mmCIF file of C-alpha atoms in Angstrom:
data_model
loop_
_atom_site.group_PDB
_atom_site.id
_atom_site.type_symbol
_atom_site.label_atom_id
_atom_site.label_comp_id
_atom_site.label_asym_id
_atom_site.label_seq_id
_atom_site.Cartn_x
_atom_site.Cartn_y
_atom_site.Cartn_z
ATOM 1 C CA MET A 174 11.252 19.862 25.763
ATOM 2 C CA LYS A 175 11.736 20.563 30.280
ATOM 3 C CA LYS A 176 14.865 21.690 28.890
ATOM 4 C CA ASN A 177 13.520 24.415 26.247
ATOM 5 C CA PHE A 178 10.815 25.083 28.633
ATOM 6 C CA LEU A 179 13.646 25.807 31.189
ATOM 7 C CA LYS A 180 15.206 28.132 29.079
ATOM 8 C CA LEU A 181 12.646 30.389 27.779
ATOM 9 C CA ALA A 182 11.550 30.402 30.962
ATOM 10 C CA LYS A 183 15.319 32.281 32.432
ATOM 11 C CA LEU A 184 15.145 34.639 28.848
ATOM 12 C CA SER A 185 12.051 36.124 30.040
ATOM 13 C CA LEU A 186 13.503 36.696 32.843
ATOM 14 C CA ILE A 187 16.246 38.212 31.638
ATOM 15 C CA LEU A 188 14.633 40.080 29.250
ATOM 16 C CA VAL A 189 12.326 41.217 31.978
ATOM 17 C CA TYR A 190 14.849 42.755 33.638
ATOM 18 C CA LEU A 191 16.199 44.743 30.821
ATOM 19 C CA VAL A 192 12.161 46.086 30.882
ATOM 20 C CA ILE A 193 13.085 47.167 34.099
ATOM 21 C CA ILE A 194 17.081 48.751 33.253
ATOM 22 C CA ALA A 195 15.277 50.397 30.296
ATOM 23 C CA GLY A 196 12.621 51.835 32.239
ATOM 24 C CA ALA A 197 15.910 53.298 34.973
ATOM 25 C CA VAL A 198 16.519 54.597 32.332
ATOM 26 C CA VAL A 199 13.965 56.026 30.848
ATOM 27 C CA ARG A 200 13.110 58.004 34.790
ATOM 28 C CA MET A 201 17.370 58.836 34.831
ATOM 29 C CA THR A 202 16.773 61.278 31.345
ATOM 30 C CA GLY A 203 13.476 62.259 31.961
ATOM 31 C CA SER A 204 11.861 60.457 29.018
ATOM 32 C CA GLY A 205 8.693 58.746 30.198
ATOM 33 C CA MET A 206 6.424 61.427 28.190
ATOM 34 C CA GLY A 207 8.827 60.745 25.487
ATOM 35 C CA CYS A 208 6.013 58.585 23.785
ATOM 36 C CA PRO A 209 2.780 60.505 24.630
ATOM 37 C CA ASP A 210 0.548 58.256 23.589
ATOM 38 C CA TRP A 211 0.047 54.577 24.090
ATOM 39 C CA PRO A 212 0.901 52.124 22.207
ATOM 40 C CA LYS A 213 1.813 54.069 19.291
ATOM 41 C CA CYS A 214 4.067 56.640 19.357
ATOM 42 C CA PHE A 215 2.834 59.979 18.173
ATOM 43 C CA GLY A 216 0.014 57.505 16.372
ATOM 44 C CA TYR A 217 3.535 55.671 14.363
ATOM 45 C CA TYR A 218 4.398 52.177 15.137
ATOM 46 C CA VAL A 219 8.234 53.249 14.426
ATOM 47 C CA PRO A 220 8.078 56.758 16.019
ATOM 48 C CA PRO A 221 9.659 59.682 13.747
ATOM 49 C CA THR A 222 13.164 61.318 14.187
ATOM 50 C CA ASP A 223 12.954 65.488 13.566
ATOM 51 C CA VAL A 224 10.375 67.376 15.061
ATOM 52 C CA GLU A 225 9.342 68.165 10.842
ATOM 53 C CA THR A 226 7.284 65.034 11.061
ATOM 54 C CA LEU A 227 5.105 66.207 13.513
ATOM 55 C CA GLN A 228 4.306 69.209 11.985
ATOM 56 C CA TRP A 229 1.097 70.214 9.973
ATOM 57 C CA GLN A 230 2.181 70.535 6.215
ATOM 58 C CA THR A 231 0.349 71.753 2.725
ATOM 59 C CA ASN A 232 0.471 68.380 0.619
ATOM 60 C CA ARG A 233 1.238 65.938 2.877
ATOM 61 C CA GLU A 234 -0.358 62.887 3.035
ATOM 62 C CA PHE A 235 -2.023 61.670 6.404
ATOM 63 C CA LYS A 236 -2.256 58.477 7.768
ATOM 64 C CA LYS A 237 -6.010 57.577 10.499
ATOM 65 C CA GLY A 238 -4.940 58.029 14.346
ATOM 66 C CA GLN A 239 -1.560 59.930 12.896
ATOM 67 C CA VAL A 240 -0.142 62.918 16.273
ATOM 68 C CA ILE A 241 1.329 66.771 15.066
ATOM 69 C CA ILE A 242 1.403 69.265 17.685
ATOM 70 C CA TYR A 243 0.005 72.604 15.746
ATOM 71 C CA GLY A 244 -0.435 75.915 18.094
ATOM 72 C CA GLU A 245 1.269 73.569 22.153
ATOM 73 C CA THR A 246 -1.220 70.961 21.136
ATOM 74 C CA LEU A 247 -1.341 67.614 19.987
ATOM 75 C CA GLN A 248 -3.821 66.855 17.618
ATOM 76 C CA VAL A 249 -4.716 63.537 16.192
ATOM 77 C CA ALA A 250 -5.693 62.651 12.203
ATOM 78 C CA LYS A 251 -9.867 61.330 12.790
ATOM 79 C CA ARG A 252 -9.162 59.764 8.780
ATOM 80 C CA ASP A 253 -7.130 59.443 6.158
ATOM 81 C CA PHE A 254 -6.258 62.668 3.477
ATOM 82 C CA THR A 255 -4.214 65.443 2.218
ATOM 83 C CA THR A 256 -3.503 68.448 3.777
ATOM 84 C CA ALA A 257 -4.160 71.548 1.021
ATOM 85 C CA ASP A 258 -3.305 75.097 1.501
ATOM 86 C CA THR A 259 -4.736 75.774 5.036
ATOM 87 C CA PHE A 260 -5.544 73.470 8.241
ATOM 88 C CA PHE A 261 -8.810 72.660 8.237
ATOM 89 C CA ASP A 262 -10.903 71.600 11.919
ATOM 90 C CA ASN A 263 -12.405 68.782 10.580
ATOM 91 C CA ASN A 264 -9.976 66.353 10.138
ATOM 92 C CA TRP A 265 -8.289 66.772 13.556
ATOM 93 C CA GLU A 266 -9.320 65.685 16.692
ATOM 94 C CA ALA A 267 -7.328 67.410 20.252
ATOM 95 C CA TYR A 268 -5.694 64.274 22.075
ATOM 96 C CA THR A 269 -7.376 64.360 25.309
ATOM 97 C CA LYS A 270 -5.339 61.651 27.591
ATOM 98 C CA HIS A 271 -3.460 65.196 28.726
ATOM 99 C CA ASP A 272 -2.200 67.989 27.511
ATOM 100 C CA TYR A 273 2.102 67.066 26.711
ATOM 101 C CA ALA A 274 2.464 68.782 22.748
ATOM 102 C CA ILE A 275 6.338 68.322 23.849
ATOM 103 C CA PHE A 276 8.806 66.692 20.712
ATOM 104 C CA ASN A 277 12.659 65.643 21.838
ATOM 105 C CA VAL A 278 13.844 63.225 20.122
ATOM 106 C CA TRP A 279 15.736 61.476 22.731
ATOM 107 C CA HIS A 280 13.428 60.943 24.713
ATOM 108 C CA THR A 281 10.687 59.621 22.012
ATOM 109 C CA TRP A 282 12.813 57.147 21.229
ATOM 110 C CA ILE A 283 14.519 55.936 24.933
ATOM 111 C CA GLU A 284 10.825 55.248 25.337
ATOM 112 C CA TYR A 285 10.154 53.373 22.507
ATOM 113 C CA VAL A 286 13.484 51.256 22.613
ATOM 114 C CA ASN A 287 12.270 50.426 26.945
ATOM 115 C CA ARG A 288 8.511 49.972 25.108
ATOM 116 C CA LEU A 289 10.447 47.228 22.461
ATOM 117 C CA LEU A 290 11.428 45.624 24.551
ATOM 118 C CA GLY A 291 8.702 45.171 26.682
ATOM 119 C CA ALA A 292 7.297 43.397 23.860
ATOM 120 C CA LEU A 293 9.463 40.740 23.487
ATOM 121 C CA ALA A 294 9.067 40.384 26.525
ATOM 122 C CA GLY A 295 5.555 39.812 26.396
ATOM 123 C CA LEU A 296 6.113 37.966 23.029
ATOM 124 C CA ALA A 297 8.321 35.037 25.228
ATOM 125 C CA THR A 298 6.055 35.035 28.088
ATOM 126 C CA LEU A 299 2.970 34.113 25.872
ATOM 127 C CA ALA A 300 5.789 31.525 24.234
ATOM 128 C CA LEU A 301 5.579 30.732 27.898
ATOM 129 C CA ALA A 302 2.773 29.509 28.073
ATOM 130 C CA LEU A 303 1.607 28.064 25.213
ATOM 131 C CA LEU A 304 4.647 25.886 25.716
ATOM 132 C CA SER A 305 3.433 25.153 29.818
ATOM 133 C CA LEU A 306 0.228 23.307 27.567
ATOM 134 C CA ARG A 307 2.159 20.767 27.115
ATOM 135 C CA TYR A 308 2.497 20.189 31.323
ATOM 136 C CA TRP A 309 -1.298 20.285 31.588
ATOM 137 C CA SER A 310 -1.610 16.656 32.303
ATOM 138 C CA GLU A 311 1.433 16.286 34.727
ATOM 139 C CA ASN A 312 1.583 19.605 36.735
ATOM 140 C CA LYS A 313 -1.100 22.154 35.772
ATOM 141 C CA LEU A 314 0.104 24.719 38.668
ATOM 142 C CA LEU A 315 2.482 25.251 36.107
ATOM 143 C CA THR A 316 0.306 26.094 33.088
ATOM 144 C CA LEU A 317 -1.602 28.258 35.670
ATOM 145 C CA LEU A 318 1.511 30.717 36.789
ATOM 146 C CA SER A 319 2.589 30.467 32.934
ATOM 147 C CA TRP A 320 0.193 31.355 31.747
ATOM 148 C CA LEU A 321 -0.672 34.009 35.055
ATOM 149 C CA ILE A 322 2.242 35.315 33.951
ATOM 150 C CA VAL A 323 0.914 36.685 30.157
ATOM 151 C CA PHE A 324 -2.548 38.470 32.172
ATOM 152 C CA GLY A 325 0.762 39.960 34.705
ATOM 153 C CA MET A 326 2.455 41.520 31.185
ATOM 154 C CA GLY A 327 -0.639 42.801 29.400
ATOM 155 C CA PHE A 328 -2.217 44.100 33.241
ATOM 156 C CA GLN A 329 1.524 46.200 33.845
ATOM 157 C CA ALA A 330 1.211 47.072 29.789
ATOM 158 C CA TRP A 331 -2.079 48.319 31.151
ATOM 159 C CA LEU A 332 -0.823 49.893 33.933
ATOM 160 C CA GLY A 333 2.244 51.593 31.799
ATOM 161 C CA ALA A 334 -0.484 53.241 29.374
ATOM 162 C CA THR A 335 -1.905 54.761 33.162
ATOM 163 C CA VAL A 336 1.217 56.605 33.861
ATOM 164 C CA VAL A 337 1.834 58.034 30.867
ATOM 165 C CA TYR A 338 -1.800 59.871 30.697
ATOM 166 C CA SER A 339 -0.995 59.903 34.594
ATOM 167 C CA LEU A 340 1.686 62.355 33.198
ATOM 168 C CA LEU A 341 3.532 60.092 35.208
ATOM 169 C CA ALA A 342 0.929 60.084 38.326
ATOM 170 C CA PRO A 343 3.860 59.365 41.650
ATOM 171 C CA VAL A 344 1.256 55.714 43.244
ATOM 172 C CA ARG A 345 1.125 54.392 39.122
ATOM 173 C CA ILE A 346 4.989 54.397 39.309
ATOM 174 C CA THR A 347 5.376 52.720 41.917
ATOM 175 C CA LEU A 348 2.758 50.196 41.008
ATOM 176 C CA HIS A 349 3.996 49.990 38.028
ATOM 177 C CA MET A 350 7.529 49.102 39.150
ATOM 178 C CA LEU A 351 5.765 46.497 41.855
ATOM 179 C CA MET A 352 4.048 44.399 39.717
ATOM 180 C CA ALA A 353 7.209 44.254 37.521
ATOM 181 C CA LEU A 354 9.249 42.359 40.863
ATOM 182 C CA VAL A 355 5.435 40.288 41.072
ATOM 183 C CA ILE A 356 6.505 39.309 37.291
ATOM 184 C CA VAL A 357 9.913 38.351 38.389
ATOM 185 C CA GLY A 358 8.988 36.504 41.496
ATOM 186 C CA LEU A 359 6.532 34.334 39.434
ATOM 187 C CA LEU A 360 9.629 33.601 36.607
ATOM 188 C CA ILE A 361 11.978 32.412 39.494
ATOM 189 C CA TYR A 362 9.390 30.173 40.995
ATOM 190 C CA LEU A 363 8.674 27.946 37.608
ATOM 191 C CA ILE A 364 12.574 28.251 36.571
ATOM 192 C CA TYR A 365 13.304 27.552 40.329
ATOM 193 C CA ARG A 366 10.591 24.848 39.740
ATOM 194 C CA THR A 367 11.603 23.612 36.669
ATOM 195 C CA SER A 368 15.083 22.844 37.626
ATOM 196 C CA ASP A 369 17.622 19.966 38.501
ATOM 197 C CA LYS A 370 19.673 21.885 40.925
ATOM 198 C CA LYS A 371 17.252 22.731 43.418
ATOM 199 C CA VAL A 372 18.753 22.944 47.094
ATOM 200 C CA LYS A 373 16.505 21.727 50.012
ATOM 201 C CA ALA A 374 18.118 23.442 54.034
ATOM 202 C CA GLU A 375 17.750 21.115 56.663
ATOM 203 C CA THR A 376 17.802 23.250 59.055
ATOM 204 C CA LYS A 377 15.786 24.117 62.410
ATOM 205 C CA ILE A 378 16.682 27.779 62.373
ATOM 206 C CA PRO A 379 13.048 29.997 61.239
ATOM 207 C CA LEU A 380 15.988 30.595 58.325
ATOM 208 C CA LYS A 381 12.776 31.191 55.799
ATOM 209 C CA ASN A 382 11.739 33.350 57.479
ATOM 210 C CA LEU A 383 13.951 35.697 58.321
ATOM 211 C CA LEU A 384 14.512 36.590 54.901
ATOM 212 C CA ILE A 385 10.759 36.445 53.792
ATOM 213 C CA SER A 386 10.986 39.239 55.858
ATOM 214 C CA ALA A 387 14.401 40.763 54.585
ATOM 215 C CA LEU A 388 12.289 40.198 51.140
ATOM 216 C CA ALA A 389 9.545 42.277 52.518
ATOM 217 C CA LEU A 390 11.738 45.121 53.800
ATOM 218 C CA THR A 391 13.651 44.865 50.031
ATOM 219 C CA LEU A 392 9.966 45.995 48.520
ATOM 220 C CA VAL A 393 8.855 48.758 51.253
ATOM 221 C CA GLN A 394 12.284 49.832 50.628
ATOM 222 C CA ILE A 395 11.639 49.646 46.633
ATOM 223 C CA ALA A 396 8.294 51.718 47.038
ATOM 224 C CA LEU A 397 9.437 54.752 49.175
ATOM 225 C CA GLY A 398 12.534 54.573 46.819
ATOM 226 C CA THR A 399 10.490 55.241 44.042
ATOM 227 C CA GLN A 400 9.235 58.100 45.866
ATOM 228 C CA VAL A 401 12.030 59.697 47.017
ATOM 229 C CA ARG A 402 12.999 59.713 43.162
ATOM 230 C CA GLN A 403 9.587 60.971 42.622
ATOM 231 C CA PHE A 404 10.616 63.885 44.994
ATOM 232 C CA VAL A 405 13.800 64.477 42.886
ATOM 233 C CA ASP A 406 12.261 64.184 39.829
ATOM 234 C CA GLU A 407 9.838 67.468 41.210
ATOM 235 C CA GLN A 408 13.401 69.280 42.057
ATOM 236 C CA ILE A 409 14.316 68.594 39.298
ATOM 237 C CA ASP A 410 11.680 70.838 37.658
ATOM 238 C CA THR A 411 11.492 73.401 39.680
ATOM 239 C CA LEU A 412 15.920 73.938 40.390
ATOM 240 C CA GLY A 413 17.078 72.937 37.017
ATOM 241 C CA GLU A 414 19.614 69.931 35.664
ATOM 242 C CA SER A 415 22.209 72.158 37.211
ATOM 243 C CA ALA A 416 21.404 72.501 40.955
ATOM 244 C CA LYS A 417 22.404 68.540 41.546
ATOM 245 C CA ASN A 418 23.750 69.849 45.108
ATOM 246 C CA LEU A 419 20.117 71.455 45.994
ATOM 247 C CA TRP A 420 17.684 68.320 44.987
ATOM 248 C CA LEU A 421 17.901 66.450 48.219
ATOM 249 C CA ALA A 422 18.943 70.119 50.764
ATOM 250 C CA SER A 423 15.678 69.949 51.313
ATOM 251 C CA PRO A 424 14.317 66.108 51.887
ATOM 252 C CA THR A 425 10.851 64.451 52.614
ATOM 253 C CA LEU A 426 10.045 62.629 55.303
ATOM 254 C CA LYS A 427 10.147 59.646 53.123
ATOM 255 C CA PHE A 428 14.099 59.322 52.346
ATOM 256 C CA TYR A 429 14.859 59.784 55.870
ATOM 257 C CA ILE A 430 12.476 56.886 56.795
ATOM 258 C CA HIS A 431 14.134 54.726 53.915
ATOM 259 C CA ARG A 432 17.339 56.166 54.707
ATOM 260 C CA SER A 433 17.366 54.804 58.153
ATOM 261 C CA LEU A 434 15.159 51.860 57.392
ATOM 262 C CA SER A 435 18.432 51.055 54.272
ATOM 263 C CA ILE A 436 20.959 50.194 58.282
ATOM 264 C CA VAL A 437 18.214 47.371 59.406
ATOM 265 C CA VAL A 438 18.255 45.856 55.759
ATOM 266 C CA LEU A 439 21.783 45.868 56.067
ATOM 267 C CA LEU A 440 22.370 44.686 59.841
ATOM 268 C CA LEU A 441 19.104 41.813 59.483
ATOM 269 C CA ASN A 442 20.580 40.366 56.761
ATOM 270 C CA GLY A 443 23.975 39.997 57.835
ATOM 271 C CA CYS A 444 22.015 38.455 60.767
ATOM 272 C CA ILE A 445 20.742 35.882 58.399
ATOM 273 C CA PHE A 446 24.414 35.442 56.824
ATOM 274 C CA TRP A 447 26.350 34.890 60.025
ATOM 275 C CA MET A 448 23.496 32.396 60.428
ATOM 276 C CA ILE A 449 24.153 30.308 57.640
ATOM 277 C CA LYS A 450 27.642 30.730 57.664
ATOM 278 C CA ARG A 451 27.954 29.118 61.826
ATOM 279 C CA LYS A 452 25.512 26.452 60.751
ATOM 280 C CA LYS A 453 27.704 25.368 57.451
ATOM 281 C CA LEU A 454 24.624 26.063 55.195
ATOM 282 C CA THR A 455 25.239 25.368 51.253
ATOM 283 C CA LEU A 456 23.290 28.871 50.461
ATOM 284 C CA PRO A 457 25.437 30.959 48.528
ATOM 285 C CA LYS A 458 23.675 32.918 46.870
ATOM 286 C CA MET A 459 23.427 34.550 49.859
ATOM 287 C CA ASN A 460 26.914 35.920 49.214
ATOM 288 C CA TRP A 461 24.924 37.620 46.127
ATOM 289 C CA VAL A 462 22.107 39.637 48.101
ATOM 290 C CA LEU A 463 25.080 40.369 50.769
ATOM 291 C CA ALA A 464 26.949 41.778 47.648
ATOM 292 C CA LEU A 465 23.588 43.231 46.431
ATOM 293 C CA LEU A 466 22.431 45.538 49.656
ATOM 294 C CA LEU A 467 25.973 46.672 49.663
ATOM 295 C CA LEU A 468 26.036 47.907 46.255
ATOM 296 C CA GLU A 469 22.932 48.871 46.326
ATOM 297 C CA ILE A 470 23.642 51.405 50.230
ATOM 298 C CA ALA A 471 27.261 52.268 48.368
ATOM 299 C CA THR A 472 25.628 53.596 45.316
ATOM 300 C CA GLY A 473 22.826 55.612 47.945
ATOM 301 C CA ILE A 474 26.126 56.914 49.487
ATOM 302 C CA VAL A 475 26.954 57.434 46.543
ATOM 303 C CA MET A 476 24.041 59.348 45.166
ATOM 304 C CA TYR A 477 23.521 61.965 48.422
ATOM 305 C CA TYR A 478 26.920 63.209 49.008
ATOM 306 C CA PHE A 479 28.683 63.301 45.469
ATOM 307 C CA ASP A 480 25.069 65.337 44.126
ATOM 308 C CA PHE A 481 24.385 62.405 41.241
ATOM 309 C CA PRO A 482 26.464 60.897 39.400
ATOM 310 C CA PHE A 483 26.372 59.870 36.460
ATOM 311 C CA ALA A 484 23.958 56.649 36.308
ATOM 312 C CA SER A 485 23.849 56.237 39.818
ATOM 313 C CA GLN A 486 19.560 56.850 39.882
ATOM 314 C CA PRO A 487 19.372 52.866 37.072
ATOM 315 C CA LEU A 488 22.504 51.250 38.911
ATOM 316 C CA HIS A 489 20.287 51.767 42.276
ATOM 317 C CA LEU A 490 17.118 50.475 41.118
ATOM 318 C CA VAL A 491 18.524 48.087 38.658
ATOM 319 C CA LEU A 492 20.756 46.873 41.907
ATOM 320 C CA ALA A 493 17.867 46.199 43.695
ATOM 321 C CA SER A 494 15.292 44.674 42.008
ATOM 322 C CA LEU A 495 18.039 42.129 41.029
ATOM 323 C CA LEU A 496 18.625 41.839 45.559
ATOM 324 C CA PHE A 497 14.253 40.845 45.378
ATOM 325 C CA GLY A 498 15.511 37.775 42.956
ATOM 326 C CA VAL A 499 18.008 36.782 44.265
ATOM 327 C CA GLN A 500 16.384 36.936 47.805
ATOM 328 C CA PHE A 501 12.679 35.375 46.705
ATOM 329 C CA TYR A 502 15.087 32.307 44.755
ATOM 330 C CA LEU A 503 16.489 31.899 48.418
ATOM 331 C CA ILE A 504 13.286 31.679 49.924
ATOM 332 C CA LEU A 505 12.651 28.891 48.033
ATOM 333 C CA GLU A 506 15.692 27.088 48.170
ATOM 334 C CA VAL A 507 15.341 26.602 51.706
ATOM 335 C CA SER A 508 11.100 26.015 52.057
ATOM 336 C CA GLN A 509 10.680 22.535 52.737
ATOM 337 C CA LYS A 510 7.478 22.169 50.357
ATOM 338 C CA GLN A 511 8.382 20.614 47.686
ATOM 339 C CA ALA A 512 5.160 21.971 45.503
ATOM 340 C CA PHE A 513 5.966 19.972 41.568
ATOM 341 C CA GLY A 514 7.211 17.407 43.630
ATOM 342 C CA THR A 515 10.774 15.730 43.158
ATOM 343 C CA ASN A 516 10.281 14.354 38.908
ATOM 344 C CA SER A 517 8.141 18.449 38.191
#
């Protein structure tokens, strides 16, 4: 049973990371409003592939909740009906969450795939929570954390809806990303505590505190990065896709803080790496941390000096989320407290 739980926890973690990757692609392609409503997409469970589906037509059947673009507004069918020769207002009501009424098939389907992956991740975590009920008598915390993840996924879905309704408000995008990392952290915790391969680092150096500090800086960097990304999106809207060399020509203070703090993050993690090597501690994941961090900084340099090459932005975000996961697992490895005991 424990092996099945561990496999399902790992699958859930992979799916959550796939959602993060898909979200990064959504940001890169500007597809965040590809589905202007939630949880459906233009009122459909499977979105349209052509704009004609979203246009009013005579003698056409509409189902309650389906959406059309009419007069540069979104109109929602009030009931099931078949259209006549003219448009009747009493069959429709204006969509009031926002006034975005544009259809782009690529944006729609990119956002739709993102939502599908989110739904799959949600189902996987729900199955994990149901399986955890078998642990209730021997390990209540494991069950409670599993259900906390389910509620976290629900909260994350609600956040995703508010991001759409707010027309991609920067603060809500940041909260959406940080909540994804909270879910990643909880899943990693479950994986570590149900894994037979635990590393317990016995050392007198303040390694755990240093690792926690490094993880905190990573979170600060991710939060700042989402704000910088929002500034870039605004520049794209103002200057256009072709003016990549101008997107960061006059950056905000947050960009300079984000860039300078990366040096502090590198120095701190380099110090931790040196301490681990000097003490000959068996913590190979610190090698991963350093490798991911160097790649993260490299993608940042490439974006700034080489005018945002293709896929550099989502790669930068995905690397940051992977870095967070490995750092968190490393903290668990050096922790002296075994919350579940050696037989959990």
